[in-house]
Coordinates of C-alpha atoms in Angstrom, one line a residue:
X1 CA 0.0 0.0 0.2
X2 CA 1.3 3.4 -0.8
X3 CA 1.6 5.9 1.9
X4 CA -1.1 8.3 0.2
X5 CA -3.3 5.4 0.3
X6 CA -2.6 4.7 3.8
X7 CA -3.5 8.6 4.7
X8 CA -6.8 8.2 2.9
X9 CA -7.4 5.1 4.9
X10 CA -6.8 7.0 8.2
X11 CA -9.2 9.6 7.0
X12 CA -12.0 7.1 6.3
X13 CA -11.2 5.5 9.7
X14 CA -11.8 8.8 11.3
X15 CA -15.2 9.1 9.7
X16 CA -14.1 11.8 7.6
X17 CA -17.1 13.3 5.5
X18 CA -15.7 15.9 3.4
X19 CA -12.3 16.9 2.2
X20 CA -12.2 20.7 1.2
X21 CA -9.2 21.7 -1.2
X22 CA -7.8 21.9 -4.5
X23 CA -5.5 19.3 -6.1
X24 CA -1.9 20.5 -6.6
X25 CA 1.6 19.6 -5.8
X26 CA 2.2 16.3 -4.0
X27 CA -1.2 16.3 -2.5
X28 CA -2.4 15.1 -5.9
X29 CA -1.5 11.5 -4.8
X30 CA -3.9 11.9 -2.1
X31 CA -6.8 13.3 -4.2
X32 CA -6.1 10.5 -6.5
X33 CA -6.7 7.9 -3.9
X34 CA -9.7 9.8 -2.6
X35 CA -11.2 8.6 -5.9
X36 CA -11.4 5.2 -4.5
X37 CA -13.2 6.1 -1.3
X38 CA -16.8 7.4 -2.3
X39 CA -17.6 7.6 1.4
X40 CA -15.5 10.8 1.5
X41 CA -16.8 13.5 -0.6
X42 CA -14.2 15.9 -2.2
X43 CA -15.5 19.5 -2.3
X44 CA -13.5 21.5 -4.7
X45 CA -14.3 25.1 -4.6
X46 CA -12.9 27.8 -7.0
X47 CA -10.1 28.4 -4.7
X48 CA -8.2 27.7 -1.4
X49 CA -9.6 30.6 0.6
X50 CA -13.1 29.3 0.1
X51 CA -12.0 25.7 0.7
X52 CA -10.3 27.0 4.2
X53 CA -13.4 28.5 5.3
X54 CA -15.5 25.6 4.6
X55 CA -13.3 23.3 6.4
X56 CA -13.3 25.9 9.3
X57 CA -17.0 26.1 9.5
X58 CA -17.4 22.6 9.2
X59 CA -15.2 22.0 12.3
X60 CA -17.1 24.8 14.2
X61 CA -20.7 23.3 13.3
X62 CA -19.9 19.7 14.0
X63 CA -17.0 19.7 16.5
X64 CA -15.1 17.3 14.1
X65 CA -11.8 18.5 12.4
X66 CA -12.8 19.8 9.1
X67 CA -10.1 18.7 6.4
X68 CA -8.6 21.2 4.1
X69 CA -6.4 19.9 1.3
X70 CA -4.1 21.7 -1.1
X71 CA -0.6 22.7 -2.4
X72 CA 1.6 24.3 0.0
X73 CA 2.1 28.0 -1.3
X74 CA -1.6 28.3 -1.4
X75 CA -2.6 26.7 1.5
X76 CA -0.3 29.0 3.3
X77 CA -1.7 32.0 1.4
X78 CA -5.3 31.7 0.3
X79 CA -5.8 28.8 2.7
X80 CA -4.6 30.8 5.5
X81 CA -7.9 32.9 6.0
X82 CA -10.0 29.9 7.3
X83 CA -7.0 28.6 9.5
X84 CA -6.6 32.1 11.1
X85 CA -10.4 32.2 11.9
X86 CA -10.3 28.4 13.2
X87 CA -7.3 29.5 15.4
X88 CA -9.0 32.4 17.1
X89 CA -12.7 30.9 16.8
X90 CA -11.4 27.6 18.3
X91 CA -12.6 25.5 15.4
X92 CA -11.1 22.1 14.7
X93 CA -9.3 21.7 11.6
X94 CA -6.7 19.6 9.8
X95 CA -4.7 20.9 6.9
X96 CA -3.1 18.3 4.5
X97 CA -0.5 20.0 2.5
X98 CA 3.1 19.8 0.9
X99 CA 6.0 21.9 0.3
X100 CA 6.4 21.7 -3.5
X101 CA 9.9 20.1 -3.1
X102 CA 11.8 19.4 -6.4
X103 CA 14.1 16.4 -5.3
X104 CA 17.7 17.5 -6.3
X105 CA 16.6 20.7 -8.1
X106 CA 15.1 22.0 -4.8
X107 CA 18.5 24.1 -4.3
X108 CA 18.6 25.4 -7.9
X109 CA 16.6 28.6 -7.8
X110 CA 13.6 26.6 -6.7
X111 CA 10.1 27.2 -8.4
X112 CA 7.3 27.2 -5.6
X113 CA 9.4 25.1 -3.2
X114 CA 8.0 25.9 0.3
X115 CA 10.4 23.8 2.7
X116 CA 12.4 27.0 4.0
X117 CA 15.8 26.8 2.6
X118 CA 17.3 29.5 0.4
X119 CA 15.5 30.8 -2.4
X120 CA 12.2 29.3 -1.6
X121 CA 9.4 30.0 0.9
X122 CA 9.1 28.7 4.4
X123 CA 5.6 27.1 4.9
X124 CA 6.5 25.8 8.2
X125 CA 7.2 29.4 9.3
X126 CA 3.9 30.4 8.0
X127 CA 1.9 27.7 9.6
X128 CA 3.8 28.0 12.8
X129 CA 2.2 31.6 13.1
X130 CA -1.3 30.2 12.7
X131 CA -1.8 26.6 13.7
X132 CA -1.9 24.8 17.0
X133 CA 0.7 22.4 15.9
X134 CA 2.2 21.4 12.7
X135 CA 4.3 18.3 11.4
X136 CA 6.7 18.0 8.4
X137 CA 7.1 14.2 8.3
X138 CA 9.9 12.5 6.2
X139 CA 9.0 8.8 6.0
X140 CA 5.8 6.9 5.8
X141 CA 5.5 6.1 9.3
X142 CA 6.0 9.5 10.5
X143 CA 3.6 10.7 7.6
X144 CA 0.5 8.3 9.0
X145 CA 1.4 9.1 12.5
X146 CA 1.6 12.8 11.9
X147 CA -1.9 12.7 10.4
X148 CA -3.1 11.0 13.5
X149 CA -1.7 13.4 16.0
X150 CA -3.0 16.3 13.8
X151 CA -6.5 15.0 14.3
X152 CA -5.9 14.4 18.0
X153 CA -4.4 17.9 18.5
X154 CA -7.2 19.6 16.6
X155 CA -9.6 18.7 19.4
X156 CA -7.4 18.4 22.4
X157 CA -8.1 21.1 24.8
X158 CA -9.0 24.3 23.2
X159 CA -9.9 23.0 19.5
X160 CA -8.1 24.7 16.8
X161 CA -6.2 24.2 13.4
X162 CA -3.3 21.6 12.9
X163 CA -1.4 21.0 9.7
X164 CA 0.6 18.1 8.2
X165 CA 3.3 19.0 5.5
X166 CA 3.8 15.8 3.3
X167 CA 7.2 15.2 2.1
X168 CA 6.9 14.0 -1.8
X169 CA 9.0 10.9 -1.4
X170 CA 7.4 9.9 1.8
X171 CA 3.8 10.1 0.6
X172 CA 4.4 7.9 -2.5
X173 CA 6.7 5.3 -0.9
X174 CA 5.2 1.9 0.1
X175 CA 3.7 2.0 3.8
X176 CA 5.5 -0.8 5.8
X177 CA 3.5 -3.6 7.0
X178 CA 5.3 -3.8 10.2
X179 CA 6.6 -0.3 10.9
X180 CA 9.1 0.5 13.7
X181 CA 8.1 2.2 15.8
X182 CA 4.5 0.9 15.7
X183 CA 1.5 2.7 14.1
X184 CA -1.7 1.8 15.7
X185 CA -5.1 2.2 14.3
X186 CA -6.8 5.6 14.4
X187 CA -9.6 4.4 16.7
X188 CA -6.8 3.8 19.3
X189 CA -4.2 6.7 18.8
X190 CA -6.7 9.4 18.0
X191 CA -8.6 9.7 21.3
X192 CA -8.9 12.6 23.7
X193 CA -10.5 12.7 27.2
X194 CA -12.6 15.6 28.7
X195 CA -11.2 17.8 31.5
X196 CA -13.1 18.9 34.5
X197 CA -12.6 21.6 37.1
X198 CA -11.6 20.3 40.6
X199 CA -14.0 19.7 43.4
X200 CA -12.6 22.8 45.4
X201 CA -13.2 25.1 42.6
X202 CA -16.6 23.8 42.0
X203 CA -17.6 24.3 45.7
X204 CA -16.2 27.7 45.7
X205 CA -18.2 28.6 42.5
X206 CA -21.4 27.2 44.0
X207 CA -21.1 29.2 47.4
X208 CA -20.7 32.3 45.1
X209 CA -23.6 31.8 43.1
X210 CA -25.7 30.7 45.9
X211 CA -25.1 33.9 47.6
X212 CA -25.9 36.0 44.5
X213 CA -28.8 38.3 44.3
X214 CA -28.3 39.2 40.5
X215 CA -26.4 36.4 39.0
X216 CA -25.7 36.4 35.3
X217 CA -23.9 33.8 33.0
X218 CA -22.3 35.1 30.0
X219 CA -21.9 32.2 27.5
X220 CA -19.3 32.4 24.5
X221 CA -18.2 30.3 21.8
X222 CA -16.7 27.8 24.2
X223 CA -20.4 26.4 24.8
X224 CA -20.7 25.9 21.3
X225 CA -17.3 24.1 21.0
X226 CA -18.4 21.7 24.3
X227 CA -22.0 21.4 22.8
X228 CA -23.4 22.4 26.3
X229 CA -26.5 23.8 25.3
X230 CA -28.6 21.8 27.7
X231 CA -26.0 22.3 30.7
X232 CA -26.0 26.1 29.9
X233 CA -30.1 26.2 30.7
X234 CA -29.8 23.6 33.3
X235 CA -27.2 25.8 35.3
X236 CA -29.3 29.2 34.7
X237 CA -32.3 27.5 36.0
X238 CA -30.5 26.0 38.9
X239 CA -29.2 29.4 40.2
X240 CA -32.2 31.5 38.6
X241 CA -29.7 33.4 36.7
X242 CA -30.2 35.6 33.5
X243 CA -28.0 34.4 30.4
X244 CA -26.3 36.9 27.9
X245 CA -24.0 36.1 25.3
X246 CA -20.8 37.1 23.3
X247 CA -20.8 37.7 19.7
X248 CA -19.5 34.4 19.1
X249 CA -21.8 32.9 21.7
X250 CA -25.0 34.0 19.8
X251 CA -27.4 31.0 19.6
X252 CA -25.9 29.2 22.6
X253 CA -29.4 29.6 23.9
X254 CA -32.5 30.2 22.1
X255 CA -32.7 34.0 22.3
X256 CA -36.6 33.5 22.7
X257 CA -35.8 31.4 26.1
X258 CA -37.3 33.2 29.0
X259 CA -33.6 33.6 30.6
X260 CA -32.1 35.0 27.6
X261 CA -31.1 38.8 27.5
X262 CA -29.2 38.8 24.3
X263 CA -25.8 39.8 23.1
X264 CA -23.3 42.1 24.9
X265 CA -20.7 44.0 23.4
X266 CA -19.9 47.5 22.0
X267 CA -22.4 47.0 19.2
X268 CA -24.6 44.5 21.1
X269 CA -28.0 44.8 23.1
X270 CA -28.1 47.7 25.5
X271 CA -30.3 45.7 27.7
X272 CA -27.8 42.6 27.9
X273 CA -24.8 44.9 28.5
X274 CA -27.0 46.7 31.5
X275 CA -27.6 43.0 32.9
X276 CA -23.9 42.2 32.8
X277 CA -23.2 45.4 34.6
X278 CA -25.9 45.2 37.1
X279 CA -24.7 41.6 38.2
X280 CA -23.3 40.8 41.4
X281 CA -22.0 37.5 40.4
X282 CA -20.9 37.0 36.8
X283 CA -20.3 33.5 35.6
X284 CA -18.3 33.5 32.4
X285 CA -18.5 30.4 30.3
X286 CA -16.0 29.8 27.4
X287 CA -15.7 33.5 26.6
X288 CA -12.0 34.9 26.5
X289 CA -13.6 38.6 27.0
X290 CA -11.9 40.3 24.1
X291 CA -12.3 44.0 23.7
X292 CA -15.4 43.8 21.6
X293 CA -17.3 41.9 24.3
X294 CA -15.9 44.1 27.4
X295 CA -17.0 47.4 25.2
X296 CA -13.3 48.2 25.2
X297 CA -12.9 47.9 29.0
X298 CA -15.4 50.6 30.0
X299 CA -14.8 51.1 33.6
X300 CA -18.6 50.8 34.6
X301 CA -19.3 47.7 32.5
X302 CA -17.4 44.9 34.4
X303 CA -15.9 45.8 37.7
X304 CA -13.8 43.1 39.3
X305 CA -13.8 45.2 42.7
X306 CA -17.6 45.1 42.9
X307 CA -18.5 41.8 41.1
X308 CA -17.6 38.3 41.9
X309 CA -16.4 36.7 38.9
X310 CA -16.2 33.0 38.0
X311 CA -14.5 32.2 34.9
X312 CA -14.9 28.7 33.2
X313 CA -12.5 27.9 30.4
X314 CA -10.9 25.0 28.8
X315 CA -7.5 26.8 29.0
X316 CA -6.2 28.1 32.6
X317 CA -4.4 30.7 30.7
X318 CA -7.8 32.2 29.8
X319 CA -9.5 32.1 33.2
X320 CA -8.8 35.5 34.6
X321 CA -6.9 36.8 31.6
X322 CA -8.8 40.0 31.1
X323 CA -10.3 40.6 34.4
X324 CA -9.3 39.0 37.9
X325 CA -11.4 35.9 38.4
X326 CA -12.3 34.9 41.9
X327 CA -12.9 31.6 41.0
X328 CA -11.6 29.5 38.0
X329 CA -13.3 26.5 36.7
X330 CA -10.8 24.9 34.2
X331 CA -12.1 22.1 32.0
X332 CA -14.6 21.4 29.3
X333 CA -17.8 23.9 29.4
X334 CA -20.1 20.9 29.6
X335 CA -18.4 19.4 32.4
X336 CA -18.2 22.7 34.4
X337 CA -21.9 23.5 33.8
X338 CA -22.9 20.2 34.9
X339 CA -20.8 20.3 37.9
X340 CA -22.5 23.3 39.1
X341 CA -25.9 22.1 38.5
X342 CA -25.0 18.7 40.7
X343 CA -23.6 20.7 43.7
X344 CA -26.1 23.7 44.0
X345 CA -29.0 25.7 43.3
X346 CA -30.6 29.1 44.3
X347 CA -33.4 31.3 43.8
X348 CA -33.6 35.2 43.5
X349 CA -36.9 36.5 42.0
X350 CA -34.9 38.8 39.8
X351 CA -33.8 37.1 36.5
X352 CA -36.9 36.5 34.6
X353 CA -38.4 39.9 34.7
X354 CA -35.0 41.6 33.8
X355 CA -34.3 39.1 31.1
X356 CA -37.6 39.9 29.6
X357 CA -37.0 43.5 29.9
X358 CA -33.6 43.2 28.1
X359 CA -35.0 41.1 25.4
X360 CA -37.4 43.9 24.2
X361 CA -34.2 45.3 22.5
X362 CA -34.5 42.7 19.7
X363 CA -37.4 44.9 18.2
X364 CA -37.4 48.6 17.2
X365 CA -39.6 50.6 15.1
X366 CA -37.3 50.3 12.2
X367 CA -37.9 46.6 12.2
X368 CA -41.6 47.4 10.8
X369 CA -40.6 50.3 8.8
X370 CA -42.2 50.2 4.9
X371 CA -39.9 52.8 3.8
X372 CA -37.5 52.4 0.9
X373 CA -34.6 51.9 0.5
X374 CA -35.2 49.1 3.1
X375 CA -34.1 49.3 6.6
X376 CA -31.6 46.9 7.4
X377 CA -33.3 46.4 10.6
X378 CA -36.6 45.3 8.4
X379 CA -34.3 43.1 6.5
X380 CA -33.1 41.2 9.7
X381 CA -36.6 40.7 11.0
X382 CA -37.8 39.2 7.8
X383 CA -34.7 37.0 7.8
X384 CA -36.0 36.1 11.3
X385 CA -39.6 35.0 9.8
X386 CA -38.0 32.2 7.9
X387 CA -35.6 30.8 10.6
X388 CA -36.6 27.6 12.3
X389 CA -34.7 24.9 14.3
X390 CA -33.3 23.5 10.9
X391 CA -31.8 26.7 9.6
X392 CA -28.4 28.2 9.9
X393 CA -27.5 31.8 9.4
X394 CA -24.2 32.6 8.6
X395 CA -23.2 36.2 9.0
X396 CA -20.4 38.0 7.4
X397 CA -18.0 40.5 8.9
X398 CA -19.2 44.1 8.9
X399 CA -22.2 46.1 9.4
X400 CA -24.5 43.1 8.3
X401 CA -23.2 40.9 11.3
X402 CA -24.1 43.9 13.9
X403 CA -27.5 44.4 12.6
X404 CA -28.1 40.5 12.7
X405 CA -26.6 40.2 16.3
X406 CA -29.2 42.9 17.4
X407 CA -32.3 42.0 15.3
X408 CA -32.3 38.6 14.5
X409 CA -33.8 36.7 17.5
X410 CA -32.8 33.0 17.1
X411 CA -35.4 30.5 18.0
X412 CA -32.8 27.5 18.8
X413 CA -29.2 26.8 19.6
X414 CA -26.9 26.5 16.6
X415 CA -29.1 28.5 14.2
X416 CA -26.4 31.3 14.0
X417 CA -22.7 31.2 13.3
X418 CA -20.7 34.3 12.3
X419 CA -17.4 35.3 11.2
X420 CA -15.6 36.6 14.5
X421 CA -12.5 34.9 15.4
X422 CA -10.0 36.7 13.2
X423 CA -13.3 38.1 11.6
X424 CA -12.6 38.2 7.9
X425 CA -15.1 39.4 5.2
X426 CA -16.0 36.6 2.7
X427 CA -16.7 34.1 5.4
X428 CA -20.4 33.9 5.4
X429 CA -20.9 32.4 1.7
X430 CA -18.7 29.4 1.8
X431 CA -19.9 28.7 5.4
X432 CA -23.3 28.5 4.3
X433 CA -22.6 25.9 1.6
X434 CA -21.0 23.9 4.4
X435 CA -24.4 24.3 6.5
X436 CA -26.3 23.1 3.3
X437 CA -23.9 20.2 2.8
X438 CA -24.7 19.1 6.6
X439 CA -28.4 19.1 5.7
X440 CA -29.3 22.7 7.0
X441 CA -31.4 25.2 5.5
X442 CA -28.9 27.6 4.9
X443 CA -28.9 31.4 4.9
X444 CA -25.6 33.4 4.1
X445 CA -26.3 37.0 5.1
X446 CA -23.4 39.5 3.8
X447 CA -22.8 43.0 2.6
X448 CA -22.0 43.4 -1.2
X449 CA -18.2 43.9 -0.4
X450 CA -18.0 40.5 1.6
X451 CA -20.4 38.5 -0.8
X452 CA -18.3 39.5 -3.8
X453 CA -15.0 38.2 -2.3
X454 CA -16.6 34.7 -2.3
X455 CA -19.5 34.7 -4.5
X456 CA -18.0 31.6 -6.4
X457 CA -19.8 29.7 -3.5
X458 CA -22.8 29.9 -5.3
X459 CA -21.0 27.7 -8.1
X460 CA -19.9 25.2 -5.4
X461 CA -23.3 24.8 -4.2
X462 CA -24.6 24.0 -7.6
X463 CA -21.7 21.5 -8.0
X464 CA -22.7 19.6 -4.9
X465 CA -26.5 19.9 -5.5
X466 CA -27.5 21.9 -2.5
X467 CA -29.6 25.1 -2.5
X468 CA -28.4 27.7 0.2
X469 CA -29.9 31.3 0.3
X470 CA -27.5 34.1 -0.2
X471 CA -28.8 37.5 1.1
X472 CA -26.8 40.5 0.1
X473 CA -27.5 43.7 2.0
X474 CA -26.2 45.9 -0.6
X475 CA -25.2 49.4 -0.1
X476 CA -22.8 49.5 -3.0
X477 CA -20.0 50.4 -0.4
X478 CA -17.7 49.2 2.0
X479 CA -20.4 50.3 4.8
X480 CA -18.9 50.2 8.1
X481 CA -15.7 51.9 6.9
X482 CA -17.6 54.5 4.8
X483 CA -19.8 55.4 7.7
X484 CA -16.7 56.1 10.0
X485 CA -15.4 58.5 7.3
X486 CA -16.9 58.7 3.8
X487 CA -13.6 60.6 2.8
X488 CA -11.4 57.4 2.7
X489 CA -10.8 56.3 -0.8
X490 CA -11.9 53.0 -1.7
X491 CA -15.0 52.6 0.2
X492 CA -17.5 53.0 -2.7
X493 CA -18.1 50.0 -4.9
X494 CA -19.5 49.2 -8.6
X495 CA -23.2 48.5 -8.5
X496 CA -22.8 44.7 -9.4
X497 CA -25.8 42.9 -10.7
X498 CA -25.9 40.0 -8.4
X499 CA -29.1 38.6 -10.1
X500 CA -27.0 38.0 -13.1
X501 CA -24.0 36.7 -11.4
X502 CA -26.0 34.2 -9.6
X503 CA -27.6 32.9 -13.1
X504 CA -24.1 32.8 -14.3
X505 CA -22.9 30.6 -11.7
X506 CA -26.0 28.1 -12.1
X507 CA -28.3 29.5 -9.3
X508 CA -31.0 32.3 -9.3
X509 CA -31.4 35.5 -8.2
X510 CA -33.8 38.3 -7.3
X511 CA -33.6 42.0 -6.7
X512 CA -35.9 43.3 -3.8
X513 CA -36.5 46.8 -3.3
X514 CA -39.7 47.0 -1.4
X515 CA -39.7 45.5 2.0
X516 CA -43.1 43.8 1.4
X517 CA -41.4 41.4 -1.0
X518 CA -38.7 40.3 1.5
X519 CA -40.4 37.6 3.3
X520 CA -41.9 35.9 0.1
X521 CA -38.5 36.2 -1.5
X522 CA -36.9 34.3 1.4
X523 CA -39.7 31.7 1.4
X524 CA -39.4 31.1 -2.3
X525 CA -35.5 30.8 -2.1
X526 CA -35.7 28.1 0.7
X527 CA -38.0 26.1 -1.2
X528 CA -35.8 26.5 -4.2
X529 CA -33.8 23.4 -5.5
X530 CA -30.9 25.7 -6.7
X531 CA -29.0 28.4 -4.8
X532 CA -30.7 31.9 -4.6
X533 CA -29.1 35.2 -4.3
X534 CA -31.4 37.9 -3.2
X535 CA -30.1 41.3 -3.6
X536 CA -31.5 43.5 -1.0
X537 CA -31.1 47.3 -1.8
X538 CA -30.9 48.7 1.9
X539 CA -30.7 52.2 3.3
X540 CA -27.1 53.2 3.1
X541 CA -27.5 56.3 5.4
X542 CA -28.8 54.1 8.3
X543 CA -25.6 54.5 10.6
X544 CA -24.8 51.4 12.2
X545 CA -22.4 52.6 14.8
X546 CA -24.6 55.5 15.6
X547 CA -27.7 53.4 16.0
X548 CA -26.1 50.4 17.9
X549 CA -23.1 51.3 19.9
X550 CA -23.8 50.8 23.7
X551 CA -23.7 53.5 26.3
X552 CA -20.6 51.8 27.8
X553 CA -18.9 51.9 24.3
X554 CA -19.5 55.5 24.1
X555 CA -17.8 55.9 27.5
X556 CA -14.5 54.9 25.9
X557 CA -15.1 57.1 22.7
X558 CA -16.4 54.5 20.1
X559 CA -14.9 53.4 16.9
X560 CA -12.3 51.1 17.7
X561 CA -13.6 48.3 15.7

């Protein structure tokens, strides 16, 4: 058996559903062998950027490593977009790539060569700056073990991206039947164990929560990563707490739930921000508390000298990283929340009324506005009308994401995912195709700038017989930057006809200029058997930052994003 065949056999043993990538270099041997494994679907988008986002979003949505494959120089450049998002959004991901080595020609003014010596690129250095771990195996035995370790590390502790850089000869050589050292089967070698907090730390956290009059849980992306949705609600009910979320934590609790308060942050809900500020005890779960979460450290928002802070995180370095924590719960979010439920409970009579008051921020008069151009708030409410438990909304970076965070009230868990690790534009369209491949009714929401970056995702959807909806909130500009300062060069865009683009790529499209046509267009798109692009002409003068910035963010002067 060739080593490439053993690599693919390993992928099959690890129940890999998809390989997202672009054949090239010595990864071609892997692609050739994939043809013999119909149980693994190869998804070849138009470039490695799109493939990397699809792999990252697969990891985020499933908790299993998304697999990216392609030639080294392009995995280390275009393909770095998804890997960077995976690193900062804690998404498990494995890149299988190579260094485009040229054998005896590798030291002779090399072409594409990326192993790191003179005259070429250093793919190891590039990947070292982005991945959790990377391997550059030189023998067949090392190659197979490296792939196993890449899968293991991708889900160990805080999930993230890993990479294996294949050596040309190693991947084409025969794999030894009796290798020394031994290579074990994947089901034995690729195994991780969940960590949980100590009994003492749990007891301290229980004591603090039982004493609280105004307990609030702040749920972050770690709740998604741990699939800890039931444990989150159980803990909130046990201690009569309100639940607010970070940007990346949106849809960790149904935002229609009686304990849900909405999304915190500089452009989050004012009510949710106020709830966190009013808390006497704050349980932070799986959230690193980045500046957008903390309103850029506004002094009146979170106050460690006045509030008891319990910080639950998979990584001890993150607990108490931004604000001093009184108690750290180090372990898997599901384990930490379950331990708190098992050991205690309390009532305060404050939470339900306060959460209901905070949820009022999900709707404002603009959500019902019939004027044209269409208000972005109205567009978000139209999207909300077609979202159910089987729908996944993917949000791009920019103004569109903040409108959605505020006015899309998710009905269930895992119904919203957004670009927000590194936060690159162009994320939502490939991510929506991934959601559709996973059997979801997928709705991409992006501005015209972000959609244009990866609009070839429409063709990828056509190629794989899935039919996501792509909603373009179109203001013919780089809206967020333009609204900061319209004198900045490069913020205005050509008025692209996205309906014709959709049709050229094999889908269908519709222009929507009347708000009454939004819901029918969305319903038709969801029922369609081909991808649909809905070009929504929004009011470009509806200023996102001015409308949505929190009072706490205003304290620090605003416009840090």
